């Protein structure tokens, strides 16, 4: 592995106003006094853009001139080309994407634009402006209906069950070809259900909180028989930073041609939680934080329903490779994580 000292480097974080991108940017600026971060984001309204403004304002609080924000679209090739030429990035972290499994059913175009064309533009830019490491977000959704648990990066993942998953798997394939052809060190990270303060309102814990507050009913899919490897945001950020600092080696094969400096890792909690336990913990923490009253009738606001198209019943990460190569395994449990979310929610929405 090629070690990279991130301090003193110039980093591109795409999706910097997004949930993971904003947390990563904050941690990079805080941890490395000489790092520079350029953050790109199109600020779309897939969910409340005020949350993206809020995240950027949190970054600005610690910005001493080392963070530059660029509003723009990954699919704009000219913009991406110029950005790379101007900044000579050492490390690129591509987190910008159209996320969400269900949304991809009604809005396929934007997935192709952001996740396929956008990612292609990043690859082309890395080809013409060599970087030390390209790290990019893949997703646990590439495992589709994989029956074997835990999910290993050695498993065959050729059966995506949503367009979102297909675009993420395509990213891995495109990255492999660019790593092979142009010797670009690349690492794809399959994240498993990330949650935390100022997270994504389209995700279950967040939307359930909003619905419960409005007195609406929450739907519990697959009659609660879902298991999810929930990963707290701080664990994801730590995992991404460790991976950024260690790029796959550039080696030459017996045929004299480069062996692609290419890797894929899971980043997931490693202890899948039953959806019903997760919901019970969320309820308890919402009451504890004062978001919902102690006498809230949760049973009256829950409805057990079947599976939704594109959903998978179990996600469960085999995190051994990350531990082996980067000495890290996510460790924050759902009690601690949901407590931080509930406390943040109380303060942010002043409920
Ligand atoms: N949060 C999770 O549970 C999870 C799980 C698996 C994978 N991922 C992946 O991790 C990455 C980050 O996810 P997140 O949860 O922070 O999502 P997010 O939606 O909060 O962040 C993504 C950001 O990218 C921006 N963006 C979208 N299309 C863009 C484009 N064409 N050009 C520029 N910016 C664009 C959005 O405005 C958004 O701010 C995504 O690639 C996502 O697919 C997330």
mmCIF file of C-alpha atoms and ligand atoms in Angstrom:
data_model
loop_
_atom_site.group_PDB
_atom_site.id
_atom_site.type_symbol
_atom_site.label_atom_id
_atom_site.label_comp_id
_atom_site.label_asym_id
_atom_site.label_seq_id
_atom_site.Cartn_x
_atom_site.Cartn_y
_atom_site.Cartn_z
ATOM 1 C CA UNK A 1 0.000 0.000 0.000
ATOM 2 C CA UNK A 2 1.191 3.514 -0.846
ATOM 3 C CA UNK A 3 0.967 5.683 2.264
ATOM 4 C CA UNK A 4 -0.161 9.281 1.691
ATOM 5 C CA UNK A 5 0.351 11.991 4.295
ATOM 6 C CA UNK A 6 -2.777 14.074 3.834
ATOM 7 C CA UNK A 7 -1.384 17.091 5.631
ATOM 8 C CA UNK A 8 -0.258 19.688 3.099
ATOM 9 C CA UNK A 9 -2.280 18.091 0.321
ATOM 10 C CA UNK A 10 -5.058 19.523 -1.820
ATOM 11 C CA UNK A 11 -8.193 17.408 -1.718
ATOM 12 C CA UNK A 12 -11.319 17.490 -3.857
ATOM 13 C CA UNK A 13 -14.457 16.409 -2.024
ATOM 14 C CA UNK A 14 -17.465 16.169 -4.318
ATOM 15 C CA UNK A 15 -20.862 16.229 -2.629
ATOM 16 C CA UNK A 16 -19.306 18.478 0.032
ATOM 17 C CA UNK A 17 -22.668 19.886 1.144
ATOM 18 C CA UNK A 18 -24.037 16.365 1.437
ATOM 19 C CA UNK A 19 -24.269 14.393 4.637
ATOM 20 C CA UNK A 20 -21.050 12.396 4.360
ATOM 21 C CA UNK A 21 -19.119 15.031 2.359
ATOM 22 C CA UNK A 22 -19.713 17.818 4.878
ATOM 23 C CA UNK A 23 -18.696 15.667 7.826
ATOM 24 C CA UNK A 24 -15.601 14.486 5.984
ATOM 25 C CA UNK A 25 -14.624 18.051 5.039
ATOM 26 C CA UNK A 26 -14.980 19.267 8.633
ATOM 27 C CA UNK A 27 -12.851 16.430 9.971
ATOM 28 C CA UNK A 28 -10.132 16.878 7.328
ATOM 29 C CA UNK A 29 -9.842 20.619 8.039
ATOM 30 C CA UNK A 30 -9.799 20.012 11.788
ATOM 31 C CA UNK A 31 -7.334 17.153 11.806
ATOM 32 C CA UNK A 32 -4.773 18.400 9.269
ATOM 33 C CA UNK A 33 -3.661 22.021 9.768
ATOM 34 C CA UNK A 34 -2.072 22.269 6.314
ATOM 35 C CA UNK A 35 -4.652 20.503 4.215
ATOM 36 C CA UNK A 36 -6.662 22.342 1.562
ATOM 37 C CA UNK A 37 -10.118 21.169 0.590
ATOM 38 C CA UNK A 38 -12.100 22.144 -2.466
ATOM 39 C CA UNK A 39 -15.742 21.151 -2.056
ATOM 40 C CA UNK A 40 -18.013 20.730 -5.063
ATOM 41 C CA UNK A 41 -21.778 20.390 -4.834
ATOM 42 C CA UNK A 42 -24.693 21.185 -7.134
ATOM 43 C CA UNK A 43 -26.966 21.862 -4.122
ATOM 44 C CA UNK A 44 -29.924 20.054 -5.636
ATOM 45 C CA UNK A 45 -33.286 19.826 -3.907
ATOM 46 C CA UNK A 46 -33.604 16.041 -3.682
ATOM 47 C CA UNK A 47 -34.139 16.869 -0.018
ATOM 48 C CA UNK A 48 -34.429 20.186 1.829
ATOM 49 C CA UNK A 49 -31.515 22.325 0.528
ATOM 50 C CA UNK A 50 -31.604 24.326 3.797
ATOM 51 C CA UNK A 51 -29.889 21.347 5.370
ATOM 52 C CA UNK A 52 -27.094 21.619 2.802
ATOM 53 C CA UNK A 53 -26.744 25.357 3.536
ATOM 54 C CA UNK A 54 -26.612 24.529 7.247
ATOM 55 C CA UNK A 55 -23.866 21.949 6.737
ATOM 56 C CA UNK A 56 -21.835 24.431 4.661
ATOM 57 C CA UNK A 57 -22.316 27.106 7.327
ATOM 58 C CA UNK A 58 -20.942 24.667 9.916
ATOM 59 C CA UNK A 59 -17.849 24.172 7.739
ATOM 60 C CA UNK A 60 -17.480 27.940 7.316
ATOM 61 C CA UNK A 61 -17.278 28.293 11.108
ATOM 62 C CA UNK A 62 -13.915 26.522 11.055
ATOM 63 C CA UNK A 63 -12.786 27.752 7.644
ATOM 64 C CA UNK A 64 -9.550 29.734 7.937
ATOM 65 C CA UNK A 65 -9.172 30.023 4.176
ATOM 66 C CA UNK A 66 -8.301 26.400 3.515
ATOM 67 C CA UNK A 67 -11.762 25.465 2.259
ATOM 68 C CA UNK A 68 -13.149 26.613 -1.071
ATOM 69 C CA UNK A 69 -16.689 25.836 -2.093
ATOM 70 C CA UNK A 70 -17.637 25.492 -5.752
ATOM 71 C CA UNK A 71 -21.276 25.218 -6.732
ATOM 72 C CA UNK A 72 -21.488 23.099 -9.838
ATOM 73 C CA UNK A 73 -22.526 19.902 -11.515
ATOM 74 C CA UNK A 74 -20.326 16.824 -11.780
ATOM 75 C CA UNK A 75 -21.867 16.207 -15.186
ATOM 76 C CA UNK A 76 -20.447 19.531 -16.468
ATOM 77 C CA UNK A 77 -17.265 18.271 -18.091
ATOM 78 C CA UNK A 78 -15.756 21.685 -18.721
ATOM 79 C CA UNK A 79 -16.199 22.693 -15.097
ATOM 80 C CA UNK A 80 -14.590 19.473 -13.834
ATOM 81 C CA UNK A 81 -11.695 19.737 -16.308
ATOM 82 C CA UNK A 82 -10.992 23.331 -15.271
ATOM 83 C CA UNK A 83 -11.281 22.516 -11.580
ATOM 84 C CA UNK A 84 -8.629 19.817 -11.881
ATOM 85 C CA UNK A 85 -6.350 22.046 -13.957
ATOM 86 C CA UNK A 86 -6.619 24.895 -11.458
ATOM 87 C CA UNK A 87 -6.059 22.937 -8.272
ATOM 88 C CA UNK A 88 -3.831 19.947 -9.098
ATOM 89 C CA UNK A 89 -5.588 17.694 -6.614
ATOM 90 C CA UNK A 90 -3.539 15.115 -4.773
ATOM 91 C CA UNK A 91 -6.495 13.102 -3.553
ATOM 92 C CA UNK A 92 -10.062 13.065 -4.868
ATOM 93 C CA UNK A 93 -13.038 11.798 -2.870
ATOM 94 C CA UNK A 94 -16.117 11.419 -5.020
ATOM 95 C CA UNK A 95 -19.212 11.439 -2.850
ATOM 96 C CA UNK A 96 -21.528 13.462 -5.094
ATOM 97 C CA UNK A 97 -24.238 11.253 -6.469
ATOM 98 C CA UNK A 98 -27.939 10.919 -6.738
ATOM 99 C CA UNK A 99 -28.613 8.684 -3.751
ATOM 100 C CA UNK A 100 -31.708 6.758 -2.794
ATOM 101 C CA UNK A 101 -33.122 3.476 -3.988
ATOM 102 C CA UNK A 102 -36.801 4.364 -4.204
ATOM 103 C CA UNK A 103 -36.305 7.719 -5.953
ATOM 104 C CA UNK A 104 -34.497 5.955 -8.815
ATOM 105 C CA UNK A 105 -37.730 4.265 -9.820
ATOM 106 C CA UNK A 106 -39.421 7.558 -10.788
ATOM 107 C CA UNK A 107 -36.354 9.668 -11.616
ATOM 108 C CA UNK A 108 -33.942 7.501 -13.594
ATOM 109 C CA UNK A 109 -32.428 10.341 -15.690
ATOM 110 C CA UNK A 110 -30.701 12.077 -12.824
ATOM 111 C CA UNK A 111 -28.972 8.821 -11.771
ATOM 112 C CA UNK A 112 -27.446 8.416 -15.208
ATOM 113 C CA UNK A 113 -26.415 12.081 -15.294
ATOM 114 C CA UNK A 114 -24.846 12.356 -11.846
ATOM 115 C CA UNK A 115 -23.701 8.822 -11.143
ATOM 116 C CA UNK A 116 -22.575 7.680 -14.573
ATOM 117 C CA UNK A 117 -21.670 10.791 -16.613
ATOM 118 C CA UNK A 118 -20.525 12.647 -13.489
ATOM 119 C CA UNK A 119 -18.286 9.804 -12.387
ATOM 120 C CA UNK A 120 -16.936 9.393 -15.914
ATOM 121 C CA UNK A 121 -15.935 13.076 -15.854
ATOM 122 C CA UNK A 122 -14.027 12.496 -12.615
ATOM 123 C CA UNK A 123 -12.229 9.512 -14.134
ATOM 124 C CA UNK A 124 -11.299 11.462 -17.265
ATOM 125 C CA UNK A 125 -10.033 14.345 -15.133
ATOM 126 C CA UNK A 126 -7.915 11.931 -13.056
ATOM 127 C CA UNK A 127 -6.568 10.462 -16.263
ATOM 128 C CA UNK A 128 -5.366 13.827 -17.559
ATOM 129 C CA UNK A 129 -4.352 15.269 -14.175
ATOM 130 C CA UNK A 130 -2.805 12.352 -12.267
ATOM 131 C CA UNK A 131 -3.833 12.051 -8.627
ATOM 132 C CA UNK A 132 -2.283 10.007 -5.825
ATOM 133 C CA UNK A 133 -5.600 8.414 -4.930
ATOM 134 C CA UNK A 134 -9.182 8.460 -6.122
ATOM 135 C CA UNK A 135 -11.608 7.342 -3.428
ATOM 136 C CA UNK A 136 -15.268 7.057 -4.377
ATOM 137 C CA UNK A 137 -18.554 6.079 -2.785
ATOM 138 C CA UNK A 138 -20.118 2.839 -3.812
ATOM 139 C CA UNK A 139 -22.911 1.278 -1.799
ATOM 140 C CA UNK A 140 -24.030 -1.837 0.023
ATOM 141 C CA UNK A 141 -26.910 -1.869 -2.445
ATOM 142 C CA UNK A 142 -24.596 -3.493 -5.022
ATOM 143 C CA UNK A 143 -25.093 -6.733 -3.065
ATOM 144 C CA UNK A 144 -28.703 -6.770 -4.276
ATOM 145 C CA UNK A 145 -30.523 -9.866 -3.128
ATOM 146 C CA UNK A 146 -27.308 -11.579 -1.986
ATOM 147 C CA UNK A 147 -28.369 -14.386 0.356
ATOM 148 C CA UNK A 148 -24.937 -15.104 1.822
ATOM 149 C CA UNK A 149 -24.085 -13.037 4.883
ATOM 150 C CA UNK A 150 -21.976 -11.252 5.816
ATOM 151 C CA UNK A 151 -21.491 -9.537 2.460
ATOM 152 C CA UNK A 152 -17.926 -9.813 1.305
ATOM 153 C CA UNK A 153 -16.221 -7.826 -1.438
ATOM 154 C CA UNK A 154 -15.267 -11.267 -2.789
ATOM 155 C CA UNK A 155 -18.952 -12.024 -3.471
ATOM 156 C CA UNK A 156 -20.270 -11.860 -7.002
ATOM 157 C CA UNK A 157 -22.399 -8.732 -7.330
ATOM 158 C CA UNK A 158 -23.884 -8.905 -10.786
ATOM 159 C CA UNK A 159 -27.548 -8.746 -9.839
ATOM 160 C CA UNK A 160 -28.461 -5.174 -8.865
ATOM 161 C CA UNK A 161 -32.123 -4.767 -7.944
ATOM 162 C CA UNK A 162 -32.365 -0.991 -8.466
ATOM 163 C CA UNK A 163 -31.016 1.505 -10.968
ATOM 164 C CA UNK A 164 -29.201 3.219 -8.101
ATOM 165 C CA UNK A 165 -27.357 -0.039 -7.323
ATOM 166 C CA UNK A 166 -26.614 -0.559 -11.021
ATOM 167 C CA UNK A 167 -24.982 2.886 -11.256
ATOM 168 C CA UNK A 168 -22.852 2.188 -8.176
ATOM 169 C CA UNK A 169 -21.719 -1.170 -9.540
ATOM 170 C CA UNK A 170 -20.982 0.585 -12.850
ATOM 171 C CA UNK A 171 -18.756 3.058 -10.991
ATOM 172 C CA UNK A 172 -16.695 0.155 -9.702
ATOM 173 C CA UNK A 173 -16.360 -1.285 -13.223
ATOM 174 C CA UNK A 174 -15.468 2.078 -14.778
ATOM 175 C CA UNK A 175 -12.908 2.713 -12.039
ATOM 176 C CA UNK A 176 -11.356 -0.684 -12.662
ATOM 177 C CA UNK A 177 -10.873 0.020 -16.356
ATOM 178 C CA UNK A 178 -9.340 3.455 -15.674
ATOM 179 C CA UNK A 179 -7.071 2.020 -12.986
ATOM 180 C CA UNK A 180 -5.871 -0.598 -15.440
ATOM 181 C CA UNK A 181 -5.520 1.652 -18.485
ATOM 182 C CA UNK A 182 -4.069 4.754 -16.826
ATOM 183 C CA UNK A 183 -2.591 3.392 -13.595
ATOM 184 C CA UNK A 184 -4.910 5.526 -11.451
ATOM 185 C CA UNK A 185 -4.935 4.284 -7.827
ATOM 186 C CA UNK A 186 -8.603 3.972 -6.967
ATOM 187 C CA UNK A 187 -10.563 2.654 -4.011
ATOM 188 C CA UNK A 188 -14.321 2.173 -3.965
ATOM 189 C CA UNK A 189 -16.102 2.158 -0.621
ATOM 190 C CA UNK A 190 -19.355 0.314 -0.132
ATOM 191 C CA UNK A 191 -21.095 2.225 2.625
ATOM 192 C CA UNK A 192 -23.808 0.530 4.690
ATOM 193 C CA UNK A 193 -26.814 2.675 5.797
ATOM 194 C CA UNK A 194 -25.122 5.761 7.220
ATOM 195 C CA UNK A 195 -26.952 7.828 9.849
ATOM 196 C CA UNK A 196 -26.345 10.661 12.278
ATOM 197 C CA UNK A 197 -26.954 14.361 13.039
ATOM 198 C CA UNK A 198 -27.853 16.495 10.016
ATOM 199 C CA UNK A 199 -28.215 13.305 8.017
ATOM 200 C CA UNK A 200 -30.466 12.672 5.058
ATOM 201 C CA UNK A 201 -34.181 13.351 5.533
ATOM 202 C CA UNK A 202 -35.025 10.676 2.962
ATOM 203 C CA UNK A 203 -33.607 7.970 5.204
ATOM 204 C CA UNK A 204 -35.764 5.991 7.572
ATOM 205 C CA UNK A 205 -34.657 7.255 10.998
ATOM 206 C CA UNK A 206 -35.000 10.878 9.862
ATOM 207 C CA UNK A 207 -38.268 10.650 7.936
ATOM 208 C CA UNK A 208 -39.778 8.495 10.706
ATOM 209 C CA UNK A 209 -38.911 11.205 13.245
ATOM 210 C CA UNK A 210 -40.588 13.850 11.099
ATOM 211 C CA UNK A 211 -43.705 11.749 10.596
ATOM 212 C CA UNK A 212 -44.037 10.836 14.254
ATOM 213 C CA UNK A 213 -43.745 14.499 15.177
ATOM 214 C CA UNK A 214 -46.569 15.360 12.795
ATOM 215 C CA UNK A 215 -48.675 12.583 14.303
ATOM 216 C CA UNK A 216 -48.455 10.549 11.091
ATOM 217 C CA UNK A 217 -47.961 6.807 10.768
ATOM 218 C CA UNK A 218 -44.616 5.254 9.900
ATOM 219 C CA UNK A 219 -44.452 2.258 7.598
ATOM 220 C CA UNK A 220 -42.226 -0.586 8.695
ATOM 221 C CA UNK A 221 -41.208 -2.514 5.607
ATOM 222 C CA UNK A 222 -41.092 -6.271 5.248
ATOM 223 C CA UNK A 223 -43.179 -6.403 8.450
ATOM 224 C CA UNK A 224 -40.073 -5.423 10.423
ATOM 225 C CA UNK A 225 -38.144 -8.489 9.245
ATOM 226 C CA UNK A 226 -35.308 -6.350 7.944
ATOM 227 C CA UNK A 227 -31.792 -6.298 9.200
ATOM 228 C CA UNK A 228 -29.568 -3.355 8.507
ATOM 229 C CA UNK A 229 -25.948 -2.727 9.151
ATOM 230 C CA UNK A 230 -26.365 0.825 10.435
ATOM 231 C CA UNK A 231 -23.150 2.830 10.382
ATOM 232 C CA UNK A 232 -22.751 6.005 12.379
ATOM 233 C CA UNK A 233 -21.355 8.973 10.433
ATOM 234 C CA UNK A 234 -18.185 9.350 12.551
ATOM 235 C CA UNK A 235 -17.232 5.756 11.766
ATOM 236 C CA UNK A 236 -17.715 6.387 8.052
ATOM 237 C CA UNK A 237 -15.580 9.544 8.189
ATOM 238 C CA UNK A 238 -12.816 7.722 10.066
ATOM 239 C CA UNK A 239 -12.939 4.882 7.551
ATOM 240 C CA UNK A 240 -12.783 7.245 4.566
ATOM 241 C CA UNK A 241 -9.844 9.210 6.019
ATOM 242 C CA UNK A 242 -7.887 6.038 6.714
ATOM 243 C CA UNK A 243 -8.501 4.796 3.205
ATOM 244 C CA UNK A 244 -7.564 8.179 1.675
ATOM 245 C CA UNK A 245 -4.166 7.819 3.353
ATOM 246 C CA UNK A 246 -3.366 4.447 1.804
ATOM 247 C CA UNK A 247 -3.606 3.945 -1.960
ATOM 248 C CA UNK A 248 -3.382 0.580 -3.713
ATOM 249 C CA UNK A 249 0.173 -0.072 -4.971
ATOM 250 C CA UNK A 250 1.141 0.433 -8.589
ATOM 251 C CA UNK A 251 2.612 -2.950 -9.565
ATOM 252 C CA UNK A 252 3.693 -4.489 -12.833
ATOM 253 C CA UNK A 253 2.426 -7.921 -13.875
ATOM 254 C CA UNK A 254 4.409 -10.745 -15.496
ATOM 255 C CA UNK A 255 3.303 -9.446 -18.888
ATOM 256 C CA UNK A 256 5.067 -6.159 -18.180
ATOM 257 C CA UNK A 257 1.749 -4.305 -18.000
ATOM 258 C CA UNK A 258 0.457 -2.515 -14.911
ATOM 259 C CA UNK A 259 -1.713 -4.478 -12.492
ATOM 260 C CA UNK A 260 -4.602 -2.125 -11.800
ATOM 261 C CA UNK A 261 -4.042 -0.283 -8.506
ATOM 262 C CA UNK A 262 -7.651 -0.922 -7.588
ATOM 263 C CA UNK A 263 -9.471 -1.881 -4.414
ATOM 264 C CA UNK A 264 -12.963 -2.137 -2.985
ATOM 265 C CA UNK A 265 -13.874 -2.189 0.721
ATOM 266 C CA UNK A 266 -17.018 -2.437 2.782
ATOM 267 C CA UNK A 267 -17.541 0.110 5.529
ATOM 268 C CA UNK A 268 -20.352 -1.125 7.714
ATOM 269 C CA UNK A 269 -21.112 -1.591 11.382
ATOM 270 C CA UNK A 270 -20.609 -5.355 11.172
ATOM 271 C CA UNK A 271 -23.430 -6.030 13.640
ATOM 272 C CA UNK A 272 -26.718 -5.947 11.743
ATOM 273 C CA UNK A 273 -29.607 -4.653 13.795
ATOM 274 C CA UNK A 274 -33.173 -5.751 13.546
ATOM 275 C CA UNK A 275 -35.243 -2.902 12.141
ATOM 276 C CA UNK A 276 -37.706 -3.140 15.043
ATOM 277 C CA UNK A 277 -34.898 -2.829 17.635
ATOM 278 C CA UNK A 278 -33.552 0.148 15.751
ATOM 279 C CA UNK A 279 -36.996 1.772 15.780
ATOM 280 C CA UNK A 280 -37.475 1.070 19.504
ATOM 281 C CA UNK A 281 -34.103 2.644 20.254
ATOM 282 C CA UNK A 282 -34.991 5.640 18.076
ATOM 283 C CA UNK A 283 -38.293 6.069 19.965
ATOM 284 C CA UNK A 284 -36.541 5.936 23.337
ATOM 285 C CA UNK A 285 -33.917 8.444 22.266
ATOM 286 C CA UNK A 286 -36.481 10.830 20.764
ATOM 287 C CA UNK A 287 -38.324 10.827 24.077
ATOM 288 C CA UNK A 288 -35.092 11.190 26.058
ATOM 289 C CA UNK A 289 -34.023 14.198 23.951
ATOM 290 C CA UNK A 290 -37.433 15.790 24.360
ATOM 291 C CA UNK A 291 -38.351 15.595 20.662
ATOM 292 C CA UNK A 292 -41.449 13.532 21.498
ATOM 293 C CA UNK A 293 -43.417 13.467 24.774
ATOM 294 C CA UNK A 294 -43.008 10.597 27.217
ATOM 295 C CA UNK A 295 -46.592 9.442 26.751
ATOM 296 C CA UNK A 296 -46.363 9.282 22.939
ATOM 297 C CA UNK A 297 -48.459 6.395 21.647
ATOM 298 C CA UNK A 298 -45.968 4.783 19.298
ATOM 299 C CA UNK A 299 -48.061 1.691 18.661
ATOM 300 C CA UNK A 300 -50.824 3.839 17.180
ATOM 301 C CA UNK A 301 -48.378 5.320 14.668
ATOM 302 C CA UNK A 302 -46.765 2.209 13.270
ATOM 303 C CA UNK A 303 -47.903 0.150 10.346
ATOM 304 C CA UNK A 304 -46.267 -3.086 9.253
ATOM 305 C CA UNK A 305 -46.130 -3.343 5.443
ATOM 306 C CA UNK A 306 -44.478 -5.529 2.777
ATOM 307 C CA UNK A 307 -41.257 -4.935 0.884
ATOM 308 C CA UNK A 308 -40.840 -2.014 -1.505
ATOM 309 C CA UNK A 309 -39.396 -2.503 -5.000
ATOM 310 C CA UNK A 310 -35.605 -2.298 -4.911
ATOM 311 C CA UNK A 311 -35.323 -2.858 -1.162
ATOM 312 C CA UNK A 312 -33.274 -5.700 0.241
ATOM 313 C CA UNK A 313 -34.174 -7.575 3.470
ATOM 314 C CA UNK A 314 -30.692 -7.863 4.996
ATOM 315 C CA UNK A 315 -27.501 -5.846 4.695
ATOM 316 C CA UNK A 316 -24.536 -7.031 6.687
ATOM 317 C CA UNK A 317 -20.925 -6.025 6.021
ATOM 318 C CA UNK A 318 -17.899 -8.218 6.255
ATOM 319 C CA UNK A 319 -15.446 -5.571 7.449
ATOM 320 C CA UNK A 320 -12.411 -7.817 7.865
ATOM 321 C CA UNK A 321 -10.522 -6.425 4.883
ATOM 322 C CA UNK A 322 -10.792 -2.863 6.198
ATOM 323 C CA UNK A 323 -9.504 -3.996 9.590
ATOM 324 C CA UNK A 324 -6.673 -5.983 7.989
ATOM 325 C CA UNK A 325 -5.488 -3.226 5.648
ATOM 326 C CA UNK A 326 -6.373 -0.056 7.569
ATOM 327 C CA UNK A 327 -6.702 -1.283 11.172
ATOM 328 C CA UNK A 328 -10.216 0.036 11.481
ATOM 329 C CA UNK A 329 -13.665 -1.386 12.192
ATOM 330 C CA UNK A 330 -16.712 0.801 12.854
ATOM 331 C CA UNK A 331 -17.569 0.704 16.529
ATOM 332 C CA UNK A 332 -20.313 3.200 17.388
ATOM 333 C CA UNK A 333 -23.543 1.423 18.343
ATOM 334 C CA UNK A 334 -27.099 2.481 17.516
ATOM 335 C CA UNK A 335 -27.854 3.687 21.076
ATOM 336 C CA UNK A 336 -25.033 6.232 21.021
ATOM 337 C CA UNK A 337 -25.597 7.144 17.378
ATOM 338 C CA UNK A 338 -29.347 7.657 17.625
ATOM 339 C CA UNK A 339 -28.884 9.637 20.843
ATOM 340 C CA UNK A 340 -26.654 12.095 18.987
ATOM 341 C CA UNK A 341 -29.154 12.309 16.153
ATOM 342 C CA UNK A 342 -32.085 12.948 18.520
ATOM 343 C CA UNK A 343 -30.180 15.627 20.434
ATOM 344 C CA UNK A 344 -29.164 17.352 17.217
ATOM 345 C CA UNK A 345 -32.743 17.176 15.913
ATOM 346 C CA UNK A 346 -34.074 18.826 19.060
ATOM 347 C CA UNK A 347 -31.651 21.710 18.730
ATOM 348 C CA UNK A 348 -31.855 22.178 14.963
ATOM 349 C CA UNK A 349 -35.652 22.195 14.679
ATOM 350 C CA UNK A 350 -36.230 23.727 18.113
ATOM 351 C CA UNK A 351 -39.016 21.236 18.818
HETATM 352 N N1 LIG B 1 -25.860 7.757 3.402
HETATM 353 C C1 LIG B 1 -25.849 6.444 3.128
HETATM 354 O O1 LIG B 1 -26.421 5.640 3.855
HETATM 355 C C2 LIG B 1 -25.094 5.929 1.923
HETATM 356 C C3 LIG B 1 -25.020 4.539 1.764
HETATM 357 C C4 LIG B 1 -24.340 4.038 0.670
HETATM 358 C C5 LIG B 1 -23.736 4.895 -0.234
HETATM 359 N N2 LIG B 1 -23.831 6.234 -0.071
HETATM 360 C C6 LIG B 1 -23.183 7.106 -1.054
HETATM 361 O O2 LIG B 1 -22.352 8.031 -0.378
HETATM 362 C C7 LIG B 1 -22.317 9.263 -1.088
HETATM 363 C C8 LIG B 1 -22.712 10.401 -0.171
HETATM 364 O O3 LIG B 1 -24.003 10.126 0.341
HETATM 365 P P1 LIG B 1 -24.761 11.104 1.321
HETATM 366 O O4 LIG B 1 -25.577 10.248 2.230
HETATM 367 O O5 LIG B 1 -23.834 12.102 1.871
HETATM 368 O O6 LIG B 1 -25.787 11.786 0.280
HETATM 369 P P2 LIG B 1 -26.215 13.301 0.097
HETATM 370 O O7 LIG B 1 -27.342 13.285 -0.883
HETATM 371 O O8 LIG B 1 -26.438 13.951 1.418
HETATM 372 O O9 LIG B 1 -24.927 13.945 -0.565
HETATM 373 C C9 LIG B 1 -24.668 13.932 -1.933
HETATM 374 C C10 LIG B 1 -24.429 15.357 -2.384
HETATM 375 O O10 LIG B 1 -24.070 15.321 -3.753
HETATM 376 C C11 LIG B 1 -24.666 16.434 -4.395
HETATM 377 N N3 LIG B 1 -24.823 16.079 -5.802
HETATM 378 C C12 LIG B 1 -25.728 15.214 -6.341
HETATM 379 N N4 LIG B 1 -25.594 15.186 -7.679
HETATM 380 C C13 LIG B 1 -24.567 16.045 -7.976
HETATM 381 C C14 LIG B 1 -23.969 16.443 -9.189
HETATM 382 N N5 LIG B 1 -24.394 15.965 -10.354
HETATM 383 N N6 LIG B 1 -22.960 17.331 -9.132
HETATM 384 C C15 LIG B 1 -22.528 17.832 -7.939
HETATM 385 N N7 LIG B 1 -23.076 17.499 -6.759
HETATM 386 C C16 LIG B 1 -24.091 16.612 -6.790
HETATM 387 C C17 LIG B 1 -25.990 16.655 -3.696
HETATM 388 O O11 LIG B 1 -26.425 18.006 -3.803
HETATM 389 C C18 LIG B 1 -25.660 16.246 -2.261
HETATM 390 O O12 LIG B 1 -25.368 17.397 -1.460
HETATM 391 C C19 LIG B 1 -23.244 9.085 -2.286
HETATM 392 O O13 LIG B 1 -22.469 8.710 -3.395
HETATM 393 C C20 LIG B 1 -24.142 7.942 -1.861
HETATM 394 O O14 LIG B 1 -24.635 7.258 -2.981
HETATM 395 C C21 LIG B 1 -24.491 6.780 1.002
#
